[in-house]
PDB file of C-alpha atoms in Angstrom:
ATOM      1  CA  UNK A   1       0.000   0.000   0.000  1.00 68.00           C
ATOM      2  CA  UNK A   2       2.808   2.411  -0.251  1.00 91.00           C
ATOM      3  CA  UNK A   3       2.531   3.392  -3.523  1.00 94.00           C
ATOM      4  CA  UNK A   4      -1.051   4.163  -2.724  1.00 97.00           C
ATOM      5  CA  UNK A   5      -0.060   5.859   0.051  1.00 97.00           C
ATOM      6  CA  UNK A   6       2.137   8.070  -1.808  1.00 96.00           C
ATOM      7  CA  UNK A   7      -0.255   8.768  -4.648  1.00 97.00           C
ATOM      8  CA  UNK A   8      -2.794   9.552  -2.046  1.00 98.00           C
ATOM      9  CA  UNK A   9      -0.978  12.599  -0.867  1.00 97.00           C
ATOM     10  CA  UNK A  10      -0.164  13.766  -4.267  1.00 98.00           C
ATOM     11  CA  UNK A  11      -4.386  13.283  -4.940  1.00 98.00           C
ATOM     12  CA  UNK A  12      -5.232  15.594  -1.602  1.00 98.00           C
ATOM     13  CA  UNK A  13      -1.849  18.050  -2.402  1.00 98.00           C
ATOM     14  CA  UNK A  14      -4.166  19.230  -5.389  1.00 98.00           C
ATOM     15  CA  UNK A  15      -8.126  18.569  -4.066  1.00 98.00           C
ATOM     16  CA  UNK A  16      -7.431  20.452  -0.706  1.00 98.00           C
ATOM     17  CA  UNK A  17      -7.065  23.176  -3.045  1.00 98.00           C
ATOM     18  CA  UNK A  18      -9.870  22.430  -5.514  1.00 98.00           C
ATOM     19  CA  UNK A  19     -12.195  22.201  -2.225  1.00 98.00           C
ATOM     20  CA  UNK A  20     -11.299  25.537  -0.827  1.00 98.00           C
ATOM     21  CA  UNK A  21     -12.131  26.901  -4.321  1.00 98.00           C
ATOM     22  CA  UNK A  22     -15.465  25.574  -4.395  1.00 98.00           C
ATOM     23  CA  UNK A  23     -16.191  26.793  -0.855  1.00 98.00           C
ATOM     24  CA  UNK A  24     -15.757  30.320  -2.404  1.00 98.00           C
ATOM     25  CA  UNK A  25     -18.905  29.586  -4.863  1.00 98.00           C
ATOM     26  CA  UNK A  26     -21.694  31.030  -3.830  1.00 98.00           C
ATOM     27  CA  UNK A  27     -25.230  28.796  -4.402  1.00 97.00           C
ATOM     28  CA  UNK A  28     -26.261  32.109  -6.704  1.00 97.00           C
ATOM     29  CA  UNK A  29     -23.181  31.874  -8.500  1.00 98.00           C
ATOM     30  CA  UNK A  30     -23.571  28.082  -9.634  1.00 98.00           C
ATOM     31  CA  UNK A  31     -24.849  29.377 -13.366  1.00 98.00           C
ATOM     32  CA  UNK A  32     -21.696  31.289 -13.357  1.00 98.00           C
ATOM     33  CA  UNK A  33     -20.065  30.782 -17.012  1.00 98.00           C
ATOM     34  CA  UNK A  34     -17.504  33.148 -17.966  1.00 98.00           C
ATOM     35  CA  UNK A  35     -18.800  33.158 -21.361  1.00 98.00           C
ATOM     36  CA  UNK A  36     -21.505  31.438 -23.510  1.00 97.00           C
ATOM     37  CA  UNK A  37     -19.786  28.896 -24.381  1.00 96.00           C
ATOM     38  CA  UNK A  38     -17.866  28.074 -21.513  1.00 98.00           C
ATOM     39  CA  UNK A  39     -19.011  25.124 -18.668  1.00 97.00           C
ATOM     40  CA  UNK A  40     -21.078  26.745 -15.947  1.00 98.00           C
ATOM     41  CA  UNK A  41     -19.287  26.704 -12.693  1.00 98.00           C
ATOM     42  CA  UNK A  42     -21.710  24.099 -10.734  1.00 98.00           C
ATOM     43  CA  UNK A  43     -21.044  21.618 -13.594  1.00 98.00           C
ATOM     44  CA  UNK A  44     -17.466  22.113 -13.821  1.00 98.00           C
ATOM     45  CA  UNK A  45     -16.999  21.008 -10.043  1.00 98.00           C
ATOM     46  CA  UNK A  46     -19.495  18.353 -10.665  1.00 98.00           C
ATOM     47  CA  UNK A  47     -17.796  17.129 -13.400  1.00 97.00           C
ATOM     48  CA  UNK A  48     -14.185  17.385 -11.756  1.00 98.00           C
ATOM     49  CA  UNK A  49     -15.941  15.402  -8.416  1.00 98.00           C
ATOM     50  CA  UNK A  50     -17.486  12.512 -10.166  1.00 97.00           C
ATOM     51  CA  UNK A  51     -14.283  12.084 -13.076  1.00 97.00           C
ATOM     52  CA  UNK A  52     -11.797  11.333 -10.248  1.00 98.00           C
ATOM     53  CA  UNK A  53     -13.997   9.586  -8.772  1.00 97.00           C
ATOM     54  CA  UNK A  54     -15.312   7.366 -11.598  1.00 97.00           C
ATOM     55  CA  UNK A  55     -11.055   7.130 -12.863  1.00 97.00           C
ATOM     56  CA  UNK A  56      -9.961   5.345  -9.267  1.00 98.00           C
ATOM     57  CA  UNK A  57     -13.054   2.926  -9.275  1.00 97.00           C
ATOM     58  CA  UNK A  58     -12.209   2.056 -12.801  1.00 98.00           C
ATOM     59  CA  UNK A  59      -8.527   1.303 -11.527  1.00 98.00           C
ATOM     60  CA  UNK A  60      -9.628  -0.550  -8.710  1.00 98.00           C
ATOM     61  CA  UNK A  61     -12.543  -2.455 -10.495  1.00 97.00           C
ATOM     62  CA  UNK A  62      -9.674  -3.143 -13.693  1.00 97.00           C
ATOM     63  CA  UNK A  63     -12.749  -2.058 -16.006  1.00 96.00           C
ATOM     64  CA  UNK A  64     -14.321   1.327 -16.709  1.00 94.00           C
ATOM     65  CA  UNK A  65     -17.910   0.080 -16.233  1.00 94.00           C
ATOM     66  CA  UNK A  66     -18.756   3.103 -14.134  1.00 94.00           C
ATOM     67  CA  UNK A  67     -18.074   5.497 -16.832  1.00 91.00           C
ATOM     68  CA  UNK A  68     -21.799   4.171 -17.883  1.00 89.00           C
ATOM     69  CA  UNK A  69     -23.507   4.815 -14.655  1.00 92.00           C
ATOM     70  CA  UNK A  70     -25.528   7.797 -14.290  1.00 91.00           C
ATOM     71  CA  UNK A  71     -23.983  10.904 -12.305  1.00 91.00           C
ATOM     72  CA  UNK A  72     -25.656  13.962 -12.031  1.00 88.00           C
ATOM     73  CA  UNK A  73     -24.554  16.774 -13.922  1.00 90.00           C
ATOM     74  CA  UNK A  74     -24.875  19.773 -10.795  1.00 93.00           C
ATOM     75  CA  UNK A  75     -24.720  18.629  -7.566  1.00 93.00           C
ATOM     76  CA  UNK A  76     -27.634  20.511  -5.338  1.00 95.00           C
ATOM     77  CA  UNK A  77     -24.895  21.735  -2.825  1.00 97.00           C
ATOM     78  CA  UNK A  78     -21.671  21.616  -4.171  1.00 98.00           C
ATOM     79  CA  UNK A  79     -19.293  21.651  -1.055  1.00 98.00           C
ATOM     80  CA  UNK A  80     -21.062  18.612   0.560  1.00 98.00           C
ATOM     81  CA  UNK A  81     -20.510  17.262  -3.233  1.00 98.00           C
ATOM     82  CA  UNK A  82     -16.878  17.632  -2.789  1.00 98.00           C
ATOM     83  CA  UNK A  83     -16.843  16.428   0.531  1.00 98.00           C
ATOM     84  CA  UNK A  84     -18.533  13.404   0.004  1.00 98.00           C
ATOM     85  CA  UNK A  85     -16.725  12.542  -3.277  1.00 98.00           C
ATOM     86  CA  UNK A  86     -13.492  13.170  -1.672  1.00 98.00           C
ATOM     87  CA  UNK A  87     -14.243  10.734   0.898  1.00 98.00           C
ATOM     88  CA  UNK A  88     -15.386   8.026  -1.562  1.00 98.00           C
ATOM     89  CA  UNK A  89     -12.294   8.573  -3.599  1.00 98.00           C
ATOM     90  CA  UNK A  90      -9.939   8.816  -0.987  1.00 98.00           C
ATOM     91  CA  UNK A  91     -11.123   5.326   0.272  1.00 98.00           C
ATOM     92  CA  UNK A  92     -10.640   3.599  -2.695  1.00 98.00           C
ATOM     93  CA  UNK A  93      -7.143   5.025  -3.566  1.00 98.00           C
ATOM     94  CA  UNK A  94      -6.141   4.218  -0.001  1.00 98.00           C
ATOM     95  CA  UNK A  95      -7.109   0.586  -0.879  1.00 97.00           C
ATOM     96  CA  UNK A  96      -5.391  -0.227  -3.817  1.00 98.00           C
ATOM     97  CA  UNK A  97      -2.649  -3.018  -4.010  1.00 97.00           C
ATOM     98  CA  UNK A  98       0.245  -2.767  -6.220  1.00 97.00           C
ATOM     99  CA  UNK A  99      -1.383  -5.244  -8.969  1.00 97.00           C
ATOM    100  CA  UNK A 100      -4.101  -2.970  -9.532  1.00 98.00           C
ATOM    101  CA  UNK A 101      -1.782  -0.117  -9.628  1.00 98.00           C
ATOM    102  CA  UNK A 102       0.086  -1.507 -12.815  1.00 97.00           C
ATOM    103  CA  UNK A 103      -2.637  -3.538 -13.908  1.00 97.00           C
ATOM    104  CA  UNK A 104      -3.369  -2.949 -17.443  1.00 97.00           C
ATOM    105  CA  UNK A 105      -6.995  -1.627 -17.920  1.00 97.00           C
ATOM    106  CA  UNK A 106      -9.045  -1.478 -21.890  1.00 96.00           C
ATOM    107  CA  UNK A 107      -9.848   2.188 -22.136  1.00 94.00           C
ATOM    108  CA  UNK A 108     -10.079   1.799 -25.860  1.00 93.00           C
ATOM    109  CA  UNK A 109     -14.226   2.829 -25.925  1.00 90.00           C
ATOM    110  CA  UNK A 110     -13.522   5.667 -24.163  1.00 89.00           C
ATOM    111  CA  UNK A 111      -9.272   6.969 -24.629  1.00 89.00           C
ATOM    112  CA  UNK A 112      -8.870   4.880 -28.007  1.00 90.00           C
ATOM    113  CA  UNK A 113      -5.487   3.363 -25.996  1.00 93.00           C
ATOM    114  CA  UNK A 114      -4.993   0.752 -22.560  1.00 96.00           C
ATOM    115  CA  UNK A 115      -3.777   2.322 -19.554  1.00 96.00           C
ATOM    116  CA  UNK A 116      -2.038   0.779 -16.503  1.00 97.00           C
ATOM    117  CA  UNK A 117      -3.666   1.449 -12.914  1.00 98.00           C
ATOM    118  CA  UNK A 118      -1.269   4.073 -12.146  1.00 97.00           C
ATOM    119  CA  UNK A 119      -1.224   5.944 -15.920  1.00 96.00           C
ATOM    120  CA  UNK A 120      -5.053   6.396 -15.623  1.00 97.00           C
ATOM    121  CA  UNK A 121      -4.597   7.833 -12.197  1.00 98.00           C
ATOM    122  CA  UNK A 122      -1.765  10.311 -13.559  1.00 98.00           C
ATOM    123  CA  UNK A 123      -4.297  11.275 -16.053  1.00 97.00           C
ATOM    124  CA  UNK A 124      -7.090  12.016 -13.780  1.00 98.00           C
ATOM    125  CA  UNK A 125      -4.346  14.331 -11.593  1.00 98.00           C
ATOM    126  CA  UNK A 126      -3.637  16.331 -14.861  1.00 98.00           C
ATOM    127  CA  UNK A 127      -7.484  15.781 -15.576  1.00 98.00           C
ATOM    128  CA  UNK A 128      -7.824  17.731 -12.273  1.00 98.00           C
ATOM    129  CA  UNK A 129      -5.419  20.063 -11.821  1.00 98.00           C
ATOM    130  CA  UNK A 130      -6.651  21.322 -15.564  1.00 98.00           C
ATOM    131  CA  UNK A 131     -10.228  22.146 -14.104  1.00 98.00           C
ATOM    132  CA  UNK A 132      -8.208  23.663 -11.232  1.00 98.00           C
ATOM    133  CA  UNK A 133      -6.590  25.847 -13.414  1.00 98.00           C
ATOM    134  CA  UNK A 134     -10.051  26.909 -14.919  1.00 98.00           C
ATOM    135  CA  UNK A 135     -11.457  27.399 -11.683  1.00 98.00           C
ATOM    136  CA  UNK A 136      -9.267  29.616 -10.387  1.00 98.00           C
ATOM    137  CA  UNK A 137     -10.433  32.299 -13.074  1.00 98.00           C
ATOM    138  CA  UNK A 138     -13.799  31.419 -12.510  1.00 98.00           C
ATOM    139  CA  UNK A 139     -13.340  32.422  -8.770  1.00 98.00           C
ATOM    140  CA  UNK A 140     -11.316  35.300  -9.037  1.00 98.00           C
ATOM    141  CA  UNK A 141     -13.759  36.368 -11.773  1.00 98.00           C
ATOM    142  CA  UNK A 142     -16.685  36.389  -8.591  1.00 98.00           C
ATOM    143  CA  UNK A 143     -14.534  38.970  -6.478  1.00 98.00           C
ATOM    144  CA  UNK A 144     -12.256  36.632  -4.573  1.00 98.00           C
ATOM    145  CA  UNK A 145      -8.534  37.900  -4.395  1.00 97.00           C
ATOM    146  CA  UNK A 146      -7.730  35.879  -2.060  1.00 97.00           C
ATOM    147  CA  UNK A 147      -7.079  31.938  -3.447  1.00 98.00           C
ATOM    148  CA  UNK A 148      -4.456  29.413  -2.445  1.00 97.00           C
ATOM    149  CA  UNK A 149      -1.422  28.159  -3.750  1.00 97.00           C
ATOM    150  CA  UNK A 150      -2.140  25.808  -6.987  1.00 97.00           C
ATOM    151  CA  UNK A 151      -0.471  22.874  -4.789  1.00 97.00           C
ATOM    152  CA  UNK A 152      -0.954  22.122  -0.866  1.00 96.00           C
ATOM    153  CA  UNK A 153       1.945  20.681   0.854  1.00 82.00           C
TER     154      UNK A 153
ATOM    155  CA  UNK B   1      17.745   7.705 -21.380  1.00 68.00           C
ATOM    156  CA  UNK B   2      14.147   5.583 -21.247  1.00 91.00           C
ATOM    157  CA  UNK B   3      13.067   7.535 -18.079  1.00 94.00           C
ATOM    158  CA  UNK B   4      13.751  10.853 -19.898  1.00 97.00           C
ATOM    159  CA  UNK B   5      12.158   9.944 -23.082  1.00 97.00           C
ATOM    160  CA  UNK B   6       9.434   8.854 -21.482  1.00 96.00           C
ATOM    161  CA  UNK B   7       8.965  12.511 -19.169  1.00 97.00           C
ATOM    162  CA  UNK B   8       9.694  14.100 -22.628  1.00 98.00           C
ATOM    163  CA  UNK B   9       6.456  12.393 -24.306  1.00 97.00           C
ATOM    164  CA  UNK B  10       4.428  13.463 -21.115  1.00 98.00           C
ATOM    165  CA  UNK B  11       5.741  16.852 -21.425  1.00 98.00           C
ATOM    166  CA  UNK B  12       5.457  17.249 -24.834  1.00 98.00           C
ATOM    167  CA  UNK B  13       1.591  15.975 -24.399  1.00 98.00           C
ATOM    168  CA  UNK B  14       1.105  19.304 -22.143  1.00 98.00           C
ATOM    169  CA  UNK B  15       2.974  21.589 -23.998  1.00 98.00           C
ATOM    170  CA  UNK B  16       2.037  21.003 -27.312  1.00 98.00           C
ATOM    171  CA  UNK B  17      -1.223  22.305 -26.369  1.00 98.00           C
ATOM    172  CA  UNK B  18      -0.097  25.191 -24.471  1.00 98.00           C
ATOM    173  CA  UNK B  19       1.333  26.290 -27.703  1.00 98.00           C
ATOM    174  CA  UNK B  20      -1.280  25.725 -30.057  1.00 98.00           C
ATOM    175  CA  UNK B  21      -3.000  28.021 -26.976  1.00 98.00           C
ATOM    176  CA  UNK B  22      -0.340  30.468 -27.308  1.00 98.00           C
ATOM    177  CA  UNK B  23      -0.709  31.115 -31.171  1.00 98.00           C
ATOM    178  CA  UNK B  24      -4.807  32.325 -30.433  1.00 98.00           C
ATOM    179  CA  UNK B  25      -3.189  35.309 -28.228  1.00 98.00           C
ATOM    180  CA  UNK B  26      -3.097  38.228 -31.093  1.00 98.00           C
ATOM    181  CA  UNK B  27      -0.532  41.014 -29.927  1.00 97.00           C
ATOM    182  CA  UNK B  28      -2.759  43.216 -28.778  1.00 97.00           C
ATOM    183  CA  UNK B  29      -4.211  40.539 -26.461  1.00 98.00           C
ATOM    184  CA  UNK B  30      -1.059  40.427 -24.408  1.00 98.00           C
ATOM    185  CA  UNK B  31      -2.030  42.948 -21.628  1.00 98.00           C
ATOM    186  CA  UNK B  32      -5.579  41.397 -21.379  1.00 98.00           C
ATOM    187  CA  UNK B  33      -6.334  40.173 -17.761  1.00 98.00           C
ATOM    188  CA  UNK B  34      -9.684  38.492 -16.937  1.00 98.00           C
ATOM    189  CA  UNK B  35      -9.606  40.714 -13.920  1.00 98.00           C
ATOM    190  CA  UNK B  36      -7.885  43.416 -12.525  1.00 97.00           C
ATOM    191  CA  UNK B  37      -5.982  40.958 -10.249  1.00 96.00           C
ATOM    192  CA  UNK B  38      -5.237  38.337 -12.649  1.00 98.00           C
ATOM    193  CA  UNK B  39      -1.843  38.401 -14.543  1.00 97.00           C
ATOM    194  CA  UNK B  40      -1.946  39.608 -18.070  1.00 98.00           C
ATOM    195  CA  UNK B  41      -1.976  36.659 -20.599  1.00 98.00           C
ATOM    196  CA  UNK B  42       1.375  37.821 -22.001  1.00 98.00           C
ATOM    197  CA  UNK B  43       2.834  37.689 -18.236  1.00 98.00           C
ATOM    198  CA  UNK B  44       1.704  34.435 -17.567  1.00 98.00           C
ATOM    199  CA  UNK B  45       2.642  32.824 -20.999  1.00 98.00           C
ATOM    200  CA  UNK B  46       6.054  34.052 -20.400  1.00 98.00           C
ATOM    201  CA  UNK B  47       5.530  32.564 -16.671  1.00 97.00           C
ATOM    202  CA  UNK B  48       5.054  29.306 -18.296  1.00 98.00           C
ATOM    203  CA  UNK B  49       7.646  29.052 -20.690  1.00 98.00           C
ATOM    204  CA  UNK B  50      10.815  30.277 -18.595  1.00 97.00           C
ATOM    205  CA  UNK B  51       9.804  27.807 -15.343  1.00 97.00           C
ATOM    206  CA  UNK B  52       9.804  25.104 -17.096  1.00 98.00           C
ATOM    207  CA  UNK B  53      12.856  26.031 -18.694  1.00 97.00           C
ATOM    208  CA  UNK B  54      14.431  26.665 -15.309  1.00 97.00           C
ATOM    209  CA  UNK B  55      12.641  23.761 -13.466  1.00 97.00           C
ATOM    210  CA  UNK B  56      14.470  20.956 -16.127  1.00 98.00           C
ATOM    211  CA  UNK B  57      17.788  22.864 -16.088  1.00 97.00           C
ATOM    212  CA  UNK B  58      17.768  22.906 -11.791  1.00 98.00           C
ATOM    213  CA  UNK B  59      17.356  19.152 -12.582  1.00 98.00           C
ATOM    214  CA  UNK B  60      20.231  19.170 -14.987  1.00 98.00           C
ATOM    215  CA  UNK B  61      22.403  21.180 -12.995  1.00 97.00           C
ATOM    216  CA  UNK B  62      21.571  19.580  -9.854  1.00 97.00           C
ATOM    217  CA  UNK B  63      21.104  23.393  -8.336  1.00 96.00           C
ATOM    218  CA  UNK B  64      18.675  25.571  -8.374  1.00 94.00           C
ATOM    219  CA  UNK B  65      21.079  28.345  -9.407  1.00 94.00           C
ATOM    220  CA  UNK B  66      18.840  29.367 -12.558  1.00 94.00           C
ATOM    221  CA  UNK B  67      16.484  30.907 -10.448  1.00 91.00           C
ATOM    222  CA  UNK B  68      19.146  34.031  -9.816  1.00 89.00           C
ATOM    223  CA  UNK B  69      18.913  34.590 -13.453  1.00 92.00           C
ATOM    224  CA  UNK B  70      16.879  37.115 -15.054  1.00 90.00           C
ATOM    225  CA  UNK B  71      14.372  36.285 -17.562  1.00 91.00           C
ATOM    226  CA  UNK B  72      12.040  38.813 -19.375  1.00 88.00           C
ATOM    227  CA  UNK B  73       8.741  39.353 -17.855  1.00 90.00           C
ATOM    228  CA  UNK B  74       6.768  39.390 -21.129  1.00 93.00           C
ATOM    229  CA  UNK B  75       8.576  38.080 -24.159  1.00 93.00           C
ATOM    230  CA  UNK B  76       7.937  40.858 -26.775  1.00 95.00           C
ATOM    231  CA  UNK B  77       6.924  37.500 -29.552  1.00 97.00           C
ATOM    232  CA  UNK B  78       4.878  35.002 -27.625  1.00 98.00           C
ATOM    233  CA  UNK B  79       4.794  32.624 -30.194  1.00 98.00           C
ATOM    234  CA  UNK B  80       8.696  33.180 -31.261  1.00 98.00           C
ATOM    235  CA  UNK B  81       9.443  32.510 -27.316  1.00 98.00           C
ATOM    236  CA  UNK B  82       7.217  29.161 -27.045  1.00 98.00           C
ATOM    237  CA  UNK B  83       9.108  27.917 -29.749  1.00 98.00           C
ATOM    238  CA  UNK B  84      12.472  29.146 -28.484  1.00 98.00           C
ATOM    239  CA  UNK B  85      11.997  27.980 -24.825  1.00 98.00           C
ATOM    240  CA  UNK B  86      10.273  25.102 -26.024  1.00 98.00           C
ATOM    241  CA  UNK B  87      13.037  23.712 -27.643  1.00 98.00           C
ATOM    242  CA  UNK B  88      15.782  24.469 -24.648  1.00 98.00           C
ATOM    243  CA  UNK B  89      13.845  22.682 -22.723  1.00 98.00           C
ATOM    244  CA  UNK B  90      13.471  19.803 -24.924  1.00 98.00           C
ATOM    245  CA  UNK B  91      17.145  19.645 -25.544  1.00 98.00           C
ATOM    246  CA  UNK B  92      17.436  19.307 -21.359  1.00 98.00           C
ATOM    247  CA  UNK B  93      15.397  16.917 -21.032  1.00 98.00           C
ATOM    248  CA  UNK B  94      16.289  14.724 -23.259  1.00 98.00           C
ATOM    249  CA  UNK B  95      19.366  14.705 -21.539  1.00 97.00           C
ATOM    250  CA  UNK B  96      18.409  13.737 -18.692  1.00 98.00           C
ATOM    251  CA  UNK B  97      20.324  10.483 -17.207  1.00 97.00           C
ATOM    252  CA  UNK B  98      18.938   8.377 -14.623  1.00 97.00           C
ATOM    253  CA  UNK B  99      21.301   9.805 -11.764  1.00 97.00           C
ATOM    254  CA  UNK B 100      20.094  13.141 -12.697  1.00 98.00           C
ATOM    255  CA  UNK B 101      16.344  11.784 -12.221  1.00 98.00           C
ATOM    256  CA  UNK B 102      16.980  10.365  -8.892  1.00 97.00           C
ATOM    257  CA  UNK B 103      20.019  12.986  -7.530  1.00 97.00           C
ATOM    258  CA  UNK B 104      18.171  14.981  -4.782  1.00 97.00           C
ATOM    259  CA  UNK B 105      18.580  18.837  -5.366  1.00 97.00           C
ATOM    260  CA  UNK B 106      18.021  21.540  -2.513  1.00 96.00           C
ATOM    261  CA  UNK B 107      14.994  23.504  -2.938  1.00 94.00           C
ATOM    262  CA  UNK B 108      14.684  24.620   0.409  1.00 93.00           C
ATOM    263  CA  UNK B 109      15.707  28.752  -0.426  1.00 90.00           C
ATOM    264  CA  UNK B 110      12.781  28.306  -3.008  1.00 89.00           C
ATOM    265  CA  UNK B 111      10.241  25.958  -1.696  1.00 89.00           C
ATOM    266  CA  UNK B 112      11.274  24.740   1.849  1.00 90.00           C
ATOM    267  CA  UNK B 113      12.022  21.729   0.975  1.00 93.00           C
ATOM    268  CA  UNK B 114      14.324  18.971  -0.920  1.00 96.00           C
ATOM    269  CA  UNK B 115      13.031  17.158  -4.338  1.00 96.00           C
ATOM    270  CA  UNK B 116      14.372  14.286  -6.671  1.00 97.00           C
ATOM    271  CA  UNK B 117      15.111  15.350 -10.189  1.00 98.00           C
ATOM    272  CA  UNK B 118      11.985  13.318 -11.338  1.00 97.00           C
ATOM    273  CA  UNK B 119       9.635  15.009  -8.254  1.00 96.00           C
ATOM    274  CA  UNK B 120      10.976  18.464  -9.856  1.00 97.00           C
ATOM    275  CA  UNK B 121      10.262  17.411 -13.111  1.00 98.00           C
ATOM    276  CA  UNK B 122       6.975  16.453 -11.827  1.00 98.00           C
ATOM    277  CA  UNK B 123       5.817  19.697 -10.144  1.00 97.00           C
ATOM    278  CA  UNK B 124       7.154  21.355 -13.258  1.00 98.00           C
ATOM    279  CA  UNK B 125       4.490  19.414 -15.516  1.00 98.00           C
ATOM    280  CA  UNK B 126       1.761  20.262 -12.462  1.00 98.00           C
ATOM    281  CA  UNK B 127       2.678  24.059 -12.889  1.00 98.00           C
ATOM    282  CA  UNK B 128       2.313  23.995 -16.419  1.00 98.00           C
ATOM    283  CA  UNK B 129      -1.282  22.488 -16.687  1.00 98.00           C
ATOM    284  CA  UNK B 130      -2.658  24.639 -13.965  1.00 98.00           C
ATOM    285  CA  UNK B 131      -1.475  28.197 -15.734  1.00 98.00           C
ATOM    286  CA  UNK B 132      -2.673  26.367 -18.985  1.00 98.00           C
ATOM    287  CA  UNK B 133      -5.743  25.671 -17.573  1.00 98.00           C
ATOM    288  CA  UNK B 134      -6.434  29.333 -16.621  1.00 98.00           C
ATOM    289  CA  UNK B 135      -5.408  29.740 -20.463  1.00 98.00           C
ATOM    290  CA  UNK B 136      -8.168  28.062 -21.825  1.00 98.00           C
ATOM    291  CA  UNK B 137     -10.117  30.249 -19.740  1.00 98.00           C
ATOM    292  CA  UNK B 138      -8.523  33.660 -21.394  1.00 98.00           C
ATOM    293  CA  UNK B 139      -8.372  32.101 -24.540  1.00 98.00           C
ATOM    294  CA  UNK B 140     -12.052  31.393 -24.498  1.00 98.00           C
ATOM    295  CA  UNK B 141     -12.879  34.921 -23.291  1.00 98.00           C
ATOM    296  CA  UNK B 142     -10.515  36.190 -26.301  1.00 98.00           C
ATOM    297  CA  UNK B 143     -13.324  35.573 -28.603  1.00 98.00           C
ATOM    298  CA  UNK B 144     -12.189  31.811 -29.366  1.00 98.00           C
ATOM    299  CA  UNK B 145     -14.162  28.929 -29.277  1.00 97.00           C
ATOM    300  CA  UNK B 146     -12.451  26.064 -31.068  1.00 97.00           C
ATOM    301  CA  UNK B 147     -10.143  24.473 -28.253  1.00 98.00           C
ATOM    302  CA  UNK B 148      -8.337  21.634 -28.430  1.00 97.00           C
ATOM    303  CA  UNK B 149      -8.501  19.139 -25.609  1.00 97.00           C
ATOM    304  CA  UNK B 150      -5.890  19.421 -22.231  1.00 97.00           C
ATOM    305  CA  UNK B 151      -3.909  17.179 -23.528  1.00 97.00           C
ATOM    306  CA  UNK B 152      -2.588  15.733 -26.698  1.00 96.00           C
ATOM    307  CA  UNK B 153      -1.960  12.062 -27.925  1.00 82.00           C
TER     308      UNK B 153
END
């Protein structure tokens, strides 16, 4: 489990920060888009809660069945989203064994390629940390000046 | 070399699309800001190209000496300097040996603490999609909507 370990304080360096973004979002400002064609803010953090999440059960699981379950697209109340979906992911990277970790998993219907256990976890830190980078803007866009570091240590 | 081909494909992935950002940003877009706190795109371009540049060359040099140096705070040809910096930078990293990778450099005048080569390398790649994800947000509000995806295969 030390691999997991070690990739689960790498996961929380980066969703700390993501979660004290989204406490900044006010319910009114969930619509928020910065312009028309851009994500609105309440699906953007939905999106970013349920992708990590659905990317570590597909690496524990060895299949990406879950990517055809049904999320919903805005959570009602988006910091109980991310602290619920935080705790769900966190248990399941804390339980994964170094065969699933370099297990090699068929992403082909969905990526067009195979990833190993730990690749499709790299990819859903980048995945992430992308969004993060969007959100920020968003944020500072509402009136905060005041945001974190883009990495928690 | 494997290891460092290997980080070059990963960072080429990231930065490929940062570039293909960078050529949207018309001159006269380089002092736009989203807000009056944010940094102006041209600022934060040049941010990204010149810390990766010194990230990979504290990993070649084994100190994080680069960091003294100046570097322009808005390169007066954005495109001209992604090209220019993103070559350097591929020419360090593919140079990269495995003692390199694993040598541990002091960081601790910069960021309190000590890193491996490949940690370095790692935070570099983290820095890089975070500002390029607050790209995609500037780009978008520059009037363009065809983006490609956050990363490239």
């Amino acid at each position: 489990m030390e691999r997991a370990q070690k990739f689960l304080n790498y996961f929380l360096s980066h969703r700390k920060v993501t979660n004290e973004l989204i406490k900044k979002i006010d319910e009114n400002n969930y619509d928020y888009k910065p312009t028309e064609t851009s994500m609105a803010a309440g699906k953007l953090v939905t999106h970013m809660l349920t992708s990590f999440y659905m990317f570590s059960k597909t690496v524990k699981e060895g299949s990406p069945a879950v990517f055809g379950e049904k999320f919903e697209e805005i959570a009602p109340n988006l910091s109980e989203a991310a602290e619920n979906y935080t705790e769900k992911t966190i248990e399941i990277i804390s339980s994964l064994t170094n065969d699933e970790l370099e297990r090699t998993i068929d992403m082909s219907r969905i990526f067009g390629m195979e990833f190993t256990g730990i690749q499709l976890l790299q990819l859903a830190i980048d995945h992430e940390i992308h969004h993060k980078g969007n959100l920020f803007v968003y944020v500072r866009e509402m009136g905060h000046t005041e945001l974190p570091m883009f990495v928690s240590r």
